[in-house]
Amino acid sequence: LYRVCGRAAASSRSSLPAAMADLDAAEDAAKELLGIMEAFPRFKERAVDPLHPEGERGALVFRGPLKLVQTVSKLTCASKASTVGDRFKALLSRSKWVRQEELEQALDGADGLDGLDGRLAAYDPAREYVAVVVAELQRGPACWHQVGGGHPASIEDSGPWLYVLDHGTSRAGRRPGFSYTGSLRPYRVSPRRPVAEGILLPDYAADGDPRAEQAAPARSTPPVVSAAQAEKLRAVCRMGREIVDAAHRVIKPGVTTDEIDRVVHDKHMEFGAYPAPLNYHNFPKSVCTSVNEVVCHGIPDMRQLEDGDIVNIDVSPIFDGFHADLNETFCVGPGVTQKKKDLIKASHDSLMKAIDACKPGFFYRDVGGII
């Protein structure tokens, strides 16, 4: 900041506060724009790729006076449009593709170029893009830049994808800070998927508060079901098994957990069932996907599964007044360690032994001891 504003101070000491204020305002607007680009997973394919020949190296450059940068930033961030073309109409109409060999001349004299050459040299045009925002200030132009990622074509063109905060009650454009115990980090989460018309909604579908569950007698006294009710339970449990199997079929390196959520959600819609996790205590998705060190109730997001991961799929369809709940842990690719496989086997063996003990006269309280 001292280096950037020093020029303004050299010409007029009194203009230093104004120069600093303009720089701060430009930085806020530029970072908001770059952040909202990242929040739309198809931005590269829909906005950047059509502007240049395949494989050509360069950057998407948006340049203008401070007021224009602020206005475009506010319009883009405040818009309710969910597709790239509609959300970024103002930005793209004032942006252009600049080839790598022409960027130095196009950005000549701008502050903030440090690191841009390295990004241009290192990024992969097939799956990444470079974006540059330049604000023309009284003291001269200043720029901000980032490398953004493309995503598989199976991901729908919708956004913004944001980080989930406060147990699902709020969203943010920046990753939350936390004392993470492993290498896994949260990624952006897609907007909520709609439920088909005609599917019976639980009371928490609108506001996240499961009032009927909290008042249910079954919380203190396990219900005994009739033969007819048992058949309904079997039907919804078979449905749950089919949903888990559908999720299993798409698990492989490179698939996002959000794509697993899409498959699971669509399978629920096909059956006419409501996915119980959706908005339960504000949970934002239709399935829990718990990868590696995530113990349970992981939120599907933009992260792509990697060879060597393990992922638990936990589904809970509600249909015809009854509710199934089952999960299974799957290996991703051939690189899963023996230690992870041993964990899966120990969990599975514990489940099977507990199921074997379930018969009339057995105490619920003793299931945990067997496990």
PDB file of N, CA and C in Angstrom, residues 47 69 102 116 123 132 152 155 158 185 194 197 201-202 221 260 262 289 292 298 303 362-363:
ATOM      1  N   ALA A  47     -18.421 -18.248 -20.213  1.00  0.00           N
ATOM      2  CA  ALA A  47     -18.025 -16.848 -20.353  1.00  0.00           C
ATOM      3  C   ALA A  47     -16.643 -16.670 -20.964  1.00  0.00           C
ATOM      4  N   VAL A  69     -16.161   0.068 -12.281  1.00  0.00           N
ATOM      5  CA  VAL A  69     -15.838  -1.201 -11.619  1.00  0.00           C
ATOM      6  C   VAL A  69     -16.773  -1.428 -10.435  1.00  0.00           C
ATOM      7  N   GLU A 102       0.228 -10.168 -25.343  1.00  0.00           N
ATOM      8  CA  GLU A 102      -0.229  -8.783 -25.446  1.00  0.00           C
ATOM      9  C   GLU A 102      -0.612  -8.190 -24.094  1.00  0.00           C
ATOM     10  N   LEU A 116       1.356 -12.182 -11.646  1.00  0.00           N
ATOM     11  CA  LEU A 116       0.521 -12.473 -12.811  1.00  0.00           C
ATOM     12  C   LEU A 116       1.268 -13.315 -13.837  1.00  0.00           C
ATOM     13  N   TYR A 123      -0.980 -21.848 -15.362  1.00  0.00           N
ATOM     14  CA  TYR A 123      -2.367 -22.335 -15.424  1.00  0.00           C
ATOM     15  C   TYR A 123      -2.572 -23.262 -16.620  1.00  0.00           C
ATOM     16  N   VAL A 132      -8.537 -10.849 -14.835  1.00  0.00           N
ATOM     17  CA  VAL A 132      -7.872  -9.644 -14.350  1.00  0.00           C
ATOM     18  C   VAL A 132      -8.894  -8.514 -14.297  1.00  0.00           C
ATOM     19  N   PRO A 152     -16.677 -30.089 -14.582  1.00  0.00           N
ATOM     20  CA  PRO A 152     -17.257 -31.015 -15.556  1.00  0.00           C
ATOM     21  C   PRO A 152     -18.559 -30.503 -16.153  1.00  0.00           C
ATOM     22  N   ILE A 155     -22.053 -30.596 -14.454  1.00  0.00           N
ATOM     23  CA  ILE A 155     -22.504 -29.628 -13.463  1.00  0.00           C
ATOM     24  C   ILE A 155     -23.393 -28.600 -14.161  1.00  0.00           C
ATOM     25  N   SER A 158     -25.642 -23.030 -12.892  1.00  0.00           N
ATOM     26  CA  SER A 158     -26.431 -22.338 -11.880  1.00  0.00           C
ATOM     27  C   SER A 158     -25.502 -21.825 -10.802  1.00  0.00           C
ATOM     28  N   ARG A 185     -10.807 -29.838   3.024  1.00  0.00           N
ATOM     29  CA  ARG A 185     -11.345 -28.505   3.246  1.00  0.00           C
ATOM     30  C   ARG A 185     -12.731 -28.406   2.609  1.00  0.00           C
ATOM     31  N   PRO A 194     -34.797 -28.086  -6.324  1.00  0.00           N
ATOM     32  CA  PRO A 194     -36.240 -28.041  -6.063  1.00  0.00           C
ATOM     33  C   PRO A 194     -36.839 -29.436  -5.901  1.00  0.00           C
ATOM     34  N   GLU A 197     -43.412 -31.221  -7.741  1.00  0.00           N
ATOM     35  CA  GLU A 197     -44.791 -31.035  -7.272  1.00  0.00           C
ATOM     36  C   GLU A 197     -45.431 -32.388  -6.984  1.00  0.00           C
ATOM     37  N   LEU A 201     -44.419 -32.846   1.681  1.00  0.00           N
ATOM     38  CA  LEU A 201     -43.293 -32.200   2.341  1.00  0.00           C
ATOM     39  C   LEU A 201     -43.395 -32.342   3.855  1.00  0.00           C
ATOM     40  N   PRO A 202     -42.289 -32.601   4.530  1.00  0.00           N
ATOM     41  CA  PRO A 202     -42.291 -32.577   5.994  1.00  0.00           C
ATOM     42  C   PRO A 202     -42.391 -31.139   6.498  1.00  0.00           C
ATOM     43  N   THR A 221     -40.562 -43.658  23.365  1.00  0.00           N
ATOM     44  CA  THR A 221     -41.072 -45.036  23.329  1.00  0.00           C
ATOM     45  C   THR A 221     -41.011 -45.562  21.896  1.00  0.00           C
ATOM     46  N   ILE A 260     -23.043 -36.447  -6.885  1.00  0.00           N
ATOM     47  CA  ILE A 260     -23.696 -37.550  -6.168  1.00  0.00           C
ATOM     48  C   ILE A 260     -25.030 -37.075  -5.595  1.00  0.00           C
ATOM     49  N   ARG A 262     -26.917 -34.745  -6.816  1.00  0.00           N
ATOM     50  CA  ARG A 262     -27.867 -34.615  -7.926  1.00  0.00           C
ATOM     51  C   ARG A 262     -28.489 -35.956  -8.267  1.00  0.00           C
ATOM     52  N   THR A 289     -22.639 -36.797   2.303  1.00  0.00           N
ATOM     53  CA  THR A 289     -21.472 -37.415   1.675  1.00  0.00           C
ATOM     54  C   THR A 289     -20.256 -37.108   2.544  1.00  0.00           C
ATOM     55  N   ASN A 292     -13.348 -39.269   3.714  1.00  0.00           N
ATOM     56  CA  ASN A 292     -12.135 -39.428   4.524  1.00  0.00           C
ATOM     57  C   ASN A 292     -12.367 -39.112   5.997  1.00  0.00           C
ATOM     58  N   GLY A 298     -21.530 -35.110   6.131  1.00  0.00           N
ATOM     59  CA  GLY A 298     -20.802 -34.211   5.256  1.00  0.00           C
ATOM     60  C   GLY A 298     -21.715 -33.604   4.204  1.00  0.00           C
ATOM     61  N   ARG A 303     -15.979 -30.144  -4.418  1.00  0.00           N
ATOM     62  CA  ARG A 303     -14.742 -30.923  -4.419  1.00  0.00           C
ATOM     63  C   ARG A 303     -14.902 -32.197  -5.246  1.00  0.00           C
ATOM     64  N   PHE A 362     -34.934 -58.860  22.509  1.00  0.00           N
ATOM     65  CA  PHE A 362     -33.600 -58.249  22.611  1.00  0.00           C
ATOM     66  C   PHE A 362     -33.756 -56.769  22.991  1.00  0.00           C
ATOM     67  N   PHE A 363     -32.897 -56.281  23.876  1.00  0.00           N
ATOM     68  CA  PHE A 363     -32.968 -54.882  24.313  1.00  0.00           C
ATOM     69  C   PHE A 363     -32.274 -53.952  23.331  1.00  0.00           C
TER      70      PHE A 363
END
